[in-house]
């Protein structure tokens, strides 16, 4: 290895293939500029993969063959993986970079110039924005002393971010657009001087994830160097693709890392006090988070229960006085005190199985939920004593009432919250603008059509005013177009415009509420992130879309398996006569109930299709013949996965009922 090597970029990856590809694309562009600035010095890229299963390494080998790869067979943590590359490079500078980042073309050249001009700098952080263009406060941080850490974990730093007392964790009182000396750098983009690492040591492997950047930053300053925050360039850090920052697990893991740091660097007395305060605050915050999440989960079901109960009481009163007991009498109190609540419970369970308590709140989910609930009620209704079999009209009309109540409740929530995108997801029609050249815009529109994504195309925005094309305008007028056309989403073509221009526009337009997506040069996917607290999201449009791979379909299929298994089990004395091998049939019922099998799956000839449980039957059983070649069975499996529906399962089951005892 050449000793004059200027920069080594180290990226630790774990199952974020699409983000990694975009990151590497931007890194290569930045290295080209760096090569001109520091010619004949060069740079190298390391990807350390922690046993990913999403094809990340195959993508790197195919599209970025120059990248140096370390393929770990197990995930030993962020620190361990980075150290593997650090120990093998002799570059003057080492940049630790997250795979869910995008750097500008000038980023590396500017950062290294700053380091060359500041020989006292051991480490350098950089200004970061999230996927909506918002500044990320962790770009600059202070040392988490017991006092500072307590303000952080209790939320006081978030309430008063710009005060010098409570805002010391993210140094909110320092201008984000100016360079500053800081205590702690972010491990998402951390440029390190090799000579500083030789004294301070590399990352501490005791930190599996989180806290390792705080520890290393502190050791760099103890080694006699300084850490700086650099605002001369900006990068995107999508955040949250690998880990959900708002999860309870994150709270425990992150603040436990702080305790490790305290015990390592603070005096024993201070470390114990620190640990006590942090533990107290962590459990307090975790408890509050669990309680708040429980309230959010239960709020809508409780509202559905209360409103539907009131509606059913009115229905019972109406039926009682106008139809059942016109000449006197009334229903027993058990109807409204026991059976109506039980009916409502079944409808709510049905709605849960239909994913009706998860966004998007779609009408078909509500209808499916009411139908599932009605089916459950009818199932148990058949086994009730005659005196408890009240009018079946309550089940039919109640199911209709449930649909109305569920729909009205969600409409009221929409009005109260006044959210523009209340109904979000693939069925939402978005107004989009594409920034790039005409040929790239045409390609993206074809990809969107192929992906069955609903959109209204506002038009093309050209990146340069000297260019010509069938466009609504130029990128300099983008903010005006957003306001006039009420644009929901902007798709940037990185092959037609610099990443630094895209990043600058995202930062400039972050207050408009528009969503940003980027199409990496030559890729058939569109990548972005709606919020720093949400997972990054992408449209992988080059892959086949299968109905059976959708969450709704998986939930419906599992619900169908459970309900059918219960019906078959209860009616076993009547139905086992029609099944070959009754013993295996009995075992299969419990296999499906336990989730170890599904009634209808793929044949043994399955090709590359979305994974589902092993099937007792397959689509081939619908044809009632065993004389099918491999290609035909593969095609039947493909069509089943592509256009899956519960009706398809029913059709296969009716045709192959006698084979339900198949071993």
XYZ file of C-alpha atoms in Angstrom:
663
model
C 0.000 0.000 0.000
C 1.262 3.436 -0.878
C 2.310 5.508 2.119
C 1.141 8.685 0.385
C -2.445 7.411 0.456
C -4.468 10.442 1.489
C -7.862 9.064 2.528
C -9.533 5.804 3.464
C -13.342 5.810 3.585
C -14.665 3.073 5.888
C -18.339 2.110 5.639
C -19.871 -0.498 7.943
C -22.936 -2.060 6.342
C -25.746 -4.235 7.652
C -28.729 -4.970 5.395
C -29.070 -1.518 3.819
C -28.209 -2.391 0.228
C -30.083 0.456 -1.478
C -28.711 3.109 0.849
C -25.224 1.671 0.500
C -25.375 1.839 -3.292
C -26.413 5.485 -3.215
C -23.742 6.263 -0.615
C -20.991 4.649 -2.689
C -22.187 6.482 -5.785
C -21.783 9.821 -4.004
C -18.457 8.782 -2.433
C -16.976 7.989 -5.842
C -17.972 11.403 -7.158
C -16.405 13.108 -4.158
C -13.208 11.095 -4.554
C -12.891 12.254 -8.187
C -12.839 15.864 -7.018
C -10.415 14.937 -4.234
C -8.071 13.252 -6.708
C -7.827 16.527 -8.626
C -7.214 18.506 -5.450
C -4.538 16.175 -4.086
C -3.127 14.586 -7.243
C -1.195 12.257 -7.356
C -2.449 11.168 -3.928
C -5.382 8.778 -4.005
C -8.158 7.429 -1.837
C -9.581 4.004 -1.109
C -12.962 2.712 0.034
C -13.607 -0.086 2.512
C -16.974 -1.761 3.028
C -17.118 -3.916 6.152
C -20.263 -6.039 6.002
C -21.674 -7.491 9.214
C -23.250 -10.600 7.687
C -25.968 -8.899 5.613
C -28.599 -11.069 3.942
C -29.985 -8.552 1.427
C -27.429 -8.993 -1.352
C -25.337 -5.977 -0.324
C -21.991 -7.610 -1.086
C -23.093 -8.921 -4.470
C -24.152 -5.384 -5.385
C -20.783 -3.929 -4.267
C -18.788 -6.543 -6.174
C -20.832 -5.971 -9.325
C -21.111 -2.172 -9.363
C -18.072 -1.033 -7.343
C -15.342 -3.635 -7.972
C -12.560 -1.335 -6.680
C -14.038 -1.303 -3.163
C -12.091 -3.300 -0.593
C -14.479 -5.688 1.169
C -14.343 -7.311 4.587
C -17.157 -9.864 4.826
C -17.842 -10.814 8.446
C -19.701 -14.031 9.175
C -21.216 -12.560 12.326
C -22.129 -9.103 13.587
C -19.671 -8.129 16.328
C -20.722 -4.497 16.393
C -19.963 -1.141 14.825
C -16.649 -0.568 16.627
C -15.208 -3.997 15.839
C -16.107 -3.677 12.145
C -14.572 -0.216 11.765
C -11.395 -1.314 13.532
C -10.952 -4.159 11.049
C -10.462 -1.627 8.241
C -8.636 0.957 10.351
C -6.003 -1.635 11.288
C -5.325 -2.409 7.618
C -5.048 1.079 6.159
C -2.081 3.435 6.198
C -3.943 6.487 4.887
C -3.188 9.880 6.371
C -6.889 10.376 7.085
C -9.661 7.890 7.799
C -13.319 8.763 7.319
C -15.862 6.651 9.193
C -19.055 6.988 7.169
C -22.508 5.482 7.632
C -24.071 3.709 4.627
C -27.252 5.810 4.916
C -25.415 9.017 4.005
C -24.938 11.043 0.821
C -21.898 13.281 0.431
C -21.406 16.213 -1.923
C -18.842 16.243 -4.711
C -16.766 18.824 -2.830
C -17.154 17.267 0.632
C -13.923 15.261 0.850
C -11.737 17.964 -0.703
C -13.079 20.632 1.673
C -12.811 18.447 4.770
C -9.233 17.398 4.030
C -8.251 20.970 3.224
C -9.560 22.023 6.631
C -7.587 19.236 8.333
C -4.413 20.159 6.468
C -4.840 23.775 7.552
C -5.459 22.783 11.188
C -2.667 20.402 12.240
C -4.046 20.426 15.793
C -7.265 18.758 14.558
C -7.486 15.083 15.482
C -11.059 14.681 14.287
C -13.581 16.533 12.149
C -17.371 16.319 12.054
C -19.572 17.829 9.373
C -22.921 19.548 9.001
C -25.635 16.936 8.423
C -29.251 17.155 7.303
C -31.907 14.434 7.318
C -34.016 13.181 4.420
C -36.337 16.186 4.649
C -33.520 18.727 4.650
C -33.650 19.443 8.387
C -30.412 20.134 10.233
C -29.367 17.255 12.479
C -28.303 18.601 15.893
C -25.986 15.640 16.531
C -23.652 17.151 13.928
C -22.013 18.888 16.911
C -22.096 17.639 20.484
C -20.687 18.319 23.893
C -19.199 15.860 26.363
C -21.942 13.900 28.197
C -20.937 14.670 31.755
C -23.390 13.385 34.401
C -25.176 16.726 34.378
C -25.338 17.027 30.576
C -26.416 13.406 30.132
C -29.177 13.834 32.718
C -30.512 16.875 30.846
C -30.450 14.802 27.653
C -32.246 11.719 28.941
C -34.895 13.695 30.837
C -35.704 15.769 27.766
C -34.644 19.126 29.213
C -32.085 19.550 26.423
C -34.871 19.104 23.857
C -37.096 21.648 25.623
C -34.352 24.272 25.869
C -31.940 23.385 23.039
C -30.277 26.795 22.648
C -29.535 27.583 26.296
C -25.987 27.214 27.596
C -27.238 25.296 30.620
C -29.538 22.664 29.123
C -28.353 22.750 25.489
C -24.823 21.491 26.023
C -25.407 18.006 24.616
C -26.067 19.235 21.059
C -24.412 22.631 21.605
C -27.540 24.359 20.328
C -26.162 27.746 21.313
C -23.418 27.461 18.655
C -24.137 28.693 15.131
C -24.626 25.662 12.873
C -23.297 27.637 9.887
C -19.894 28.360 11.408
C -16.877 26.255 12.326
C -16.445 25.442 16.015
C -14.222 23.437 18.282
C -16.419 20.723 19.820
C -15.979 17.866 22.254
C -17.754 15.033 20.450
C -18.039 14.017 16.788
C -20.771 11.899 15.229
C -19.814 8.400 14.121
C -22.072 8.835 11.072
C -19.352 10.965 9.420
C -16.148 11.186 11.429
C -12.879 12.210 9.737
C -9.844 11.114 11.781
C -6.151 11.924 11.542
C -4.079 8.744 11.491
C -1.389 10.217 13.767
C -4.075 11.070 16.344
C -5.399 7.499 16.259
C -1.871 6.157 16.748
C -1.839 7.938 20.127
C -5.472 7.714 21.230
C -6.171 4.221 19.931
C -9.026 3.092 17.700
C -12.666 2.530 18.600
C -13.384 0.599 21.799
C -14.940 -2.796 21.045
C -16.807 -2.703 24.377
C -19.270 -0.384 22.643
C -21.351 -2.639 20.381
C -23.419 0.242 19.015
C -23.709 3.873 20.204
C -21.275 5.675 22.463
C -18.157 4.580 20.591
C -17.910 7.970 18.860
C -18.190 9.783 22.209
C -15.460 7.607 23.701
C -13.073 8.052 20.756
C -13.702 11.808 20.574
C -12.830 12.141 24.255
C -9.647 10.068 23.889
C -8.548 12.204 20.928
C -8.737 15.339 23.071
C -6.893 13.562 25.899
C -4.166 12.733 23.365
C -3.596 16.474 22.851
C -5.644 17.027 19.683
C -8.832 19.009 19.039
C -12.153 18.056 17.486
C -13.865 20.450 15.094
C -17.313 20.883 13.585
C -17.139 21.817 9.886
C -19.996 23.705 8.204
C -18.266 24.327 4.865
C -20.015 21.318 3.302
C -23.209 19.406 4.044
C -24.126 15.739 3.790
C -27.409 13.828 4.069
C -27.828 11.331 6.884
C -31.131 9.520 6.513
C -30.957 7.986 9.987
C -32.993 5.130 11.311
C -32.732 2.665 8.429
C -30.650 0.285 10.496
C -32.118 1.194 13.890
C -35.262 2.959 15.017
C -34.126 5.780 17.237
C -37.482 6.151 18.949
C -37.674 2.532 20.121
C -37.512 1.476 23.765
C -34.540 -0.726 22.931
C -32.658 2.307 21.613
C -33.242 4.175 24.884
C -31.671 1.351 26.887
C -28.793 0.595 24.503
C -27.807 4.225 23.979
C -27.813 5.245 27.619
C -26.164 2.029 28.752
C -23.360 3.066 26.400
C -23.171 6.351 28.299
C -22.750 4.416 31.549
C -19.889 2.389 30.024
C -18.284 5.689 29.021
C -18.681 7.116 32.531
C -17.208 4.083 34.269
C -14.270 4.192 31.874
C -13.390 7.876 32.107
C -14.884 9.370 35.264
C -13.729 8.918 38.842
C -15.495 5.964 40.552
C -17.589 8.250 42.743
C -18.745 10.370 39.808
C -19.282 7.294 37.647
C -21.564 5.720 40.247
C -23.557 8.938 40.553
C -23.739 9.123 36.775
C -24.959 5.520 36.554
C -27.621 6.140 39.198
C -28.939 9.265 37.509
C -28.922 7.691 34.061
C -30.616 4.491 35.232
C -33.287 6.491 37.008
C -33.894 8.674 33.971
C -33.801 5.735 31.532
C -36.437 3.728 33.382
C -38.529 6.848 33.844
C -38.334 7.651 30.155
C -38.842 4.045 29.067
C -41.884 3.754 31.326
C -43.339 6.947 29.937
C -42.649 5.759 26.386
C -44.361 2.405 27.023
C -47.366 4.143 28.584
C -47.599 6.652 25.733
C -47.322 3.890 23.134
C -50.000 1.872 24.924
C -52.306 4.880 24.885
C -51.692 5.404 21.172
C -52.368 1.742 20.434
C -55.546 1.540 22.515
C -57.028 4.965 21.750
C -58.667 4.036 18.448
C -59.935 0.559 19.485
C -61.437 2.057 22.666
C -63.109 4.805 20.618
C -64.473 2.168 18.212
C -65.754 0.112 21.145
C -67.537 3.018 22.857
C -69.165 4.455 19.740
C -70.151 1.048 18.346
C -71.644 0.018 21.699
C -73.785 3.150 21.731
C -74.888 2.497 18.152
C -75.749 -1.132 18.947
C -77.761 -0.087 21.987
C -79.826 2.161 19.708
C -80.213 -0.702 17.211
C -81.407 -3.084 19.948
C -83.865 -0.504 21.267
C -85.239 0.125 17.781
C -85.551 -3.606 16.988
C -87.115 -4.301 20.350
C -89.883 -1.677 20.094
C -90.698 -1.805 16.388
C -90.172 -5.437 15.357
C -89.630 -8.027 18.095
C -91.840 -6.805 20.975
C -94.340 -4.516 19.289
C -97.055 -5.525 21.752
C -94.916 -5.454 24.880
C -91.873 -7.155 26.357
C -88.166 -6.631 25.939
C -84.878 -8.407 25.400
C -83.167 -9.841 28.496
C -80.372 -7.681 29.967
C -77.781 -10.324 28.955
C -78.080 -9.133 25.342
C -76.783 -5.616 25.976
C -74.558 -6.474 28.953
C -72.833 -9.602 27.610
C -73.585 -10.500 24.011
C -73.436 -7.056 22.385
C -70.002 -6.366 23.991
C -68.908 -9.835 22.814
C -70.089 -9.056 19.274
C -68.212 -5.764 19.326
C -65.085 -7.542 20.550
C -65.307 -9.881 17.534
C -65.670 -6.971 15.109
C -62.656 -5.227 16.631
C -60.640 -8.454 16.441
C -61.693 -8.767 12.804
C -60.579 -5.210 12.124
C -57.263 -5.945 13.804
C -56.757 -9.015 11.601
C -57.559 -6.873 8.552
C -54.873 -4.405 9.663
C -57.507 -1.739 10.167
C -55.610 -0.169 13.049
C -52.568 0.581 10.936
C -52.208 3.342 8.380
C -53.303 3.710 5.708
C -56.869 3.626 7.031
C -58.484 2.264 3.891
C -62.151 1.430 3.322
C -61.407 -2.110 2.196
C -59.676 -2.798 5.523
C -62.765 -1.618 7.402
C -65.098 -3.759 5.275
C -62.828 -6.798 5.557
C -62.591 -6.293 9.318
C -66.365 -6.157 9.727
C -66.745 -9.271 7.573
C -64.137 -11.169 9.581
C -65.874 -10.095 12.786
C -69.247 -11.182 11.469
C -67.756 -14.550 10.496
C -66.365 -15.049 14.007
C -69.732 -14.159 15.571
C -71.576 -16.538 13.233
C -69.156 -19.316 14.081
C -69.754 -19.075 17.833
C -73.445 -18.265 17.346
C -74.052 -21.755 15.951
C -72.986 -23.373 19.237
C -75.067 -21.216 21.581
C -78.116 -22.492 23.411
C -81.342 -21.636 21.583
C -82.394 -19.089 24.217
C -79.216 -17.069 23.617
C -79.610 -17.008 19.848
C -81.024 -13.553 19.465
C -81.995 -12.199 16.064
C -79.422 -12.828 13.335
C -80.298 -9.354 12.148
C -78.081 -8.034 14.937
C -75.118 -9.758 13.297
C -75.911 -8.551 9.775
C -76.993 -5.019 10.711
C -74.275 -4.850 13.350
C -71.625 -5.615 10.749
C -72.980 -2.795 8.601
C -73.067 -0.567 11.694
C -69.452 -1.512 12.438
C -68.365 -0.414 8.956
C -70.127 2.935 9.435
C -68.740 3.531 12.926
C -65.177 2.522 11.998
C -65.273 4.800 8.939
C -66.806 7.754 10.826
C -64.263 7.481 13.660
C -61.371 7.630 11.223
C -62.935 10.515 9.364
C -63.278 12.419 12.650
C -59.642 11.720 13.461
C -58.699 13.069 10.067
C -60.585 16.296 10.742
C -59.140 16.660 14.258
C -55.558 16.040 13.209
C -56.007 17.894 9.900
C -53.302 15.873 8.291
C -52.850 16.411 4.623
C -51.647 12.869 4.053
C -53.913 11.078 6.516
C -54.476 8.299 4.047
C -50.888 7.495 3.194
C -49.397 4.661 1.241
C -49.403 3.190 -2.196
C -52.992 4.268 -2.852
C -52.194 7.941 -2.246
C -51.913 10.038 -5.382
C -48.932 12.362 -5.015
C -48.078 15.425 -7.063
C -44.479 15.001 -8.126
C -41.847 17.122 -9.823
C -38.749 15.595 -11.385
C -35.494 17.549 -11.394
C -33.201 16.414 -14.180
C -33.020 15.945 -17.929
C -35.891 14.839 -20.147
C -34.516 11.360 -20.886
C -34.016 10.626 -17.182
C -37.486 11.966 -16.348
C -39.009 9.658 -18.966
C -37.163 6.714 -17.425
C -38.367 7.575 -13.917
C -41.962 7.884 -15.097
C -41.713 4.429 -16.644
C -40.368 3.093 -13.355
C -43.217 4.683 -11.421
C -45.744 3.176 -13.818
C -44.100 -0.223 -13.512
C -44.228 0.066 -9.729
C -47.973 0.786 -9.837
C -47.438 3.967 -7.817
C -50.238 6.514 -8.149
C -49.008 10.000 -8.964
C -49.820 13.224 -10.764
C -46.840 14.419 -12.746
C -46.595 18.213 -12.459
C -43.650 18.437 -14.833
C -39.917 18.522 -15.379
C -37.607 21.042 -13.718
C -34.267 21.525 -15.481
C -31.111 21.808 -13.343
C -29.537 24.540 -15.490
C -31.077 27.667 -17.028
C -28.946 27.202 -20.150
C -30.617 23.889 -20.929
C -33.631 23.420 -23.150
C -36.444 20.944 -22.863
C -40.149 20.467 -22.355
C -40.059 21.691 -18.750
C -42.155 23.804 -16.394
C -39.064 25.759 -15.396
C -35.657 25.661 -13.767
C -34.405 24.538 -10.394
C -33.951 28.146 -9.252
C -37.765 28.481 -9.322
C -38.435 25.222 -7.478
C -39.844 26.868 -4.361
C -42.345 28.799 -6.479
C -43.493 25.607 -8.229
C -44.024 23.896 -4.885
C -46.293 26.713 -3.765
C -48.225 27.092 -7.030
C -48.790 23.410 -7.833
C -48.928 22.188 -4.215
C -46.196 19.642 -4.918
C -45.952 16.654 -2.556
C -42.676 15.129 -3.697
C -39.539 16.124 -5.575
C -37.455 13.444 -7.286
C -33.853 14.467 -8.007
C -31.828 12.747 -10.736
C -28.284 12.499 -9.384
C -26.983 11.505 -12.813
C -28.042 14.917 -14.185
C -27.045 17.182 -11.312
C -24.391 17.262 -8.557
C -25.193 15.780 -5.168
C -24.083 19.035 -3.557
C -26.800 20.876 -5.518
C -29.404 18.338 -4.401
C -28.299 18.622 -0.782
C -28.370 22.421 -0.921
C -31.901 22.430 -2.369
C -33.127 20.012 0.284
C -31.734 22.243 3.025
C -33.252 25.328 1.385
C -36.724 23.798 0.939
C -36.976 21.932 4.245
C -39.725 24.237 5.550
C -42.083 23.604 2.615
C -43.139 20.157 3.864
C -42.361 18.551 0.505
C -40.807 15.074 0.441
C -37.506 14.409 -1.302
C -36.378 11.365 -3.247
C -33.167 10.721 -5.165
C -32.575 8.427 -8.138
C -28.895 7.370 -8.094
C -27.187 7.447 -11.464
C -27.994 4.312 -13.463
C -30.144 2.699 -10.742
C -33.705 1.462 -10.948
C -34.718 2.551 -7.465
C -35.805 5.774 -5.855
C -34.600 6.399 -2.328
C -35.469 8.862 0.399
C -36.721 9.409 3.932
C -39.728 11.296 5.222
C -38.418 12.095 8.672
C -35.324 11.769 10.800
C -37.356 9.684 13.255
C -38.690 7.294 10.607
C -36.986 4.556 8.715
C -35.584 5.526 5.381
C -37.835 4.360 2.586
C -37.322 3.455 -1.035
C -39.168 2.286 -4.097
C -37.311 -0.766 -5.439
C -39.024 -0.569 -8.794
C -36.842 -2.985 -10.692
C -38.155 -5.912 -8.688
C -41.367 -7.810 -9.392
C -44.322 -6.762 -7.240
C -46.239 -9.666 -5.699
C -49.597 -9.311 -4.035
C -48.740 -12.045 -1.541
C -45.742 -10.012 -0.312
C -47.939 -7.145 0.885
C -48.596 -6.847 4.614
C -52.365 -6.804 4.059
C -52.218 -10.060 2.132
C -50.037 -11.771 4.711
C -52.365 -10.762 7.539
C -55.458 -11.837 5.584
C -53.860 -15.154 4.694
C -52.887 -15.848 8.297
C -56.351 -14.866 9.526
C -57.937 -17.149 6.943
C -55.718 -20.049 8.060
C -56.670 -19.568 11.715
C -60.430 -19.229 11.158
C -60.583 -22.152 8.720
C -58.534 -24.362 11.067
C -60.905 -23.627 13.943
C -63.931 -24.428 11.769
C -62.358 -27.672 10.551
C -61.409 -28.631 14.101
C -64.906 -28.020 15.531
C -66.597 -29.839 12.645
C -64.005 -32.621 12.548
C -66.482 -35.470 13.243
C -68.385 -34.459 10.122
C -65.582 -33.616 7.688
C -62.772 -36.126 8.294
C -64.694 -38.758 6.291
C -63.916 -36.813 3.113
C -60.140 -36.569 3.695
C -57.518 -39.147 2.879
C -55.180 -39.982 5.768
C -57.262 -38.518 8.674
C -54.370 -38.788 11.147
C -52.156 -36.459 9.084
C -55.188 -34.234 8.512
C -55.611 -33.817 12.273
C -51.890 -33.017 12.649
C -52.057 -30.535 9.770
C -54.830 -28.557 11.491
C -52.559 -27.943 14.465
C -49.556 -27.250 12.231
C -51.488 -24.442 10.556
C -52.882 -23.125 13.861
C -49.371 -22.958 15.346
C -48.027 -21.115 12.320
C -45.761 -23.915 11.116
C -47.716 -24.353 7.886
C -50.366 -22.745 5.707
C -53.281 -24.445 3.969
C -52.196 -23.233 0.534
C -48.549 -22.628 -0.343
C -46.140 -23.207 -3.204
C -45.468 -26.537 -4.854
C -42.061 -28.137 -4.420
C -41.161 -26.627 -7.778
C -41.262 -23.049 -6.476
C -38.972 -20.523 -8.123
C -37.683 -17.270 -6.587
C -40.854 -15.973 -4.963
C -41.712 -14.144 -1.719
C -41.284 -16.482 1.220
C -44.416 -17.987 2.816
C -45.054 -20.923 5.138
C -44.923 -24.483 3.823
C -48.250 -25.337 2.211
C -50.427 -28.411 2.702
C -51.886 -27.758 -0.765
C -50.511 -25.814 -3.727
C -52.103 -24.012 -6.699
C -51.498 -27.164 -8.749
C -54.082 -29.031 -6.625
C -56.831 -26.868 -8.095
C -56.399 -28.638 -11.444
C -57.078 -32.098 -9.946
C -54.250 -33.715 -11.863
C -50.731 -34.784 -10.955
C -49.526 -34.779 -14.558
C -47.945 -31.308 -14.523
C -44.402 -30.575 -15.595
C -41.973 -28.447 -13.614
C -42.417 -25.332 -15.746
C -46.216 -25.420 -15.418
C -46.087 -25.786 -11.636
C -43.596 -22.924 -11.399
C -45.891 -20.750 -13.485
C -48.884 -21.623 -11.283
C -46.861 -20.665 -8.174
C -45.853 -17.384 -9.819
C -49.443 -16.465 -10.713
C -50.603 -17.402 -7.213
C -48.017 -15.080 -5.618
C -48.599 -12.306 -8.155
C -52.395 -12.122 -7.789
C -52.995 -13.653 -4.366
C -56.408 -13.334 -2.723
C -58.387 -15.250 -0.099
C -60.757 -16.335 -2.857
C -57.807 -18.079 -4.492
C -57.121 -20.044 -1.300
C -60.794 -20.996 -1.062
C -60.816 -22.209 -4.658
C -57.741 -24.391 -4.112
C -59.159 -25.780 -0.857
C -62.498 -26.697 -2.406
C -60.780 -28.482 -5.277
C -58.227 -30.263 -3.093
C -60.174 -30.874 0.112
C -59.540 -34.613 0.027
C -55.782 -33.910 0.092
C -55.787 -31.924 3.351
C -54.317 -34.979 5.051
C -51.214 -34.801 2.898
C -48.107 -35.471 4.987
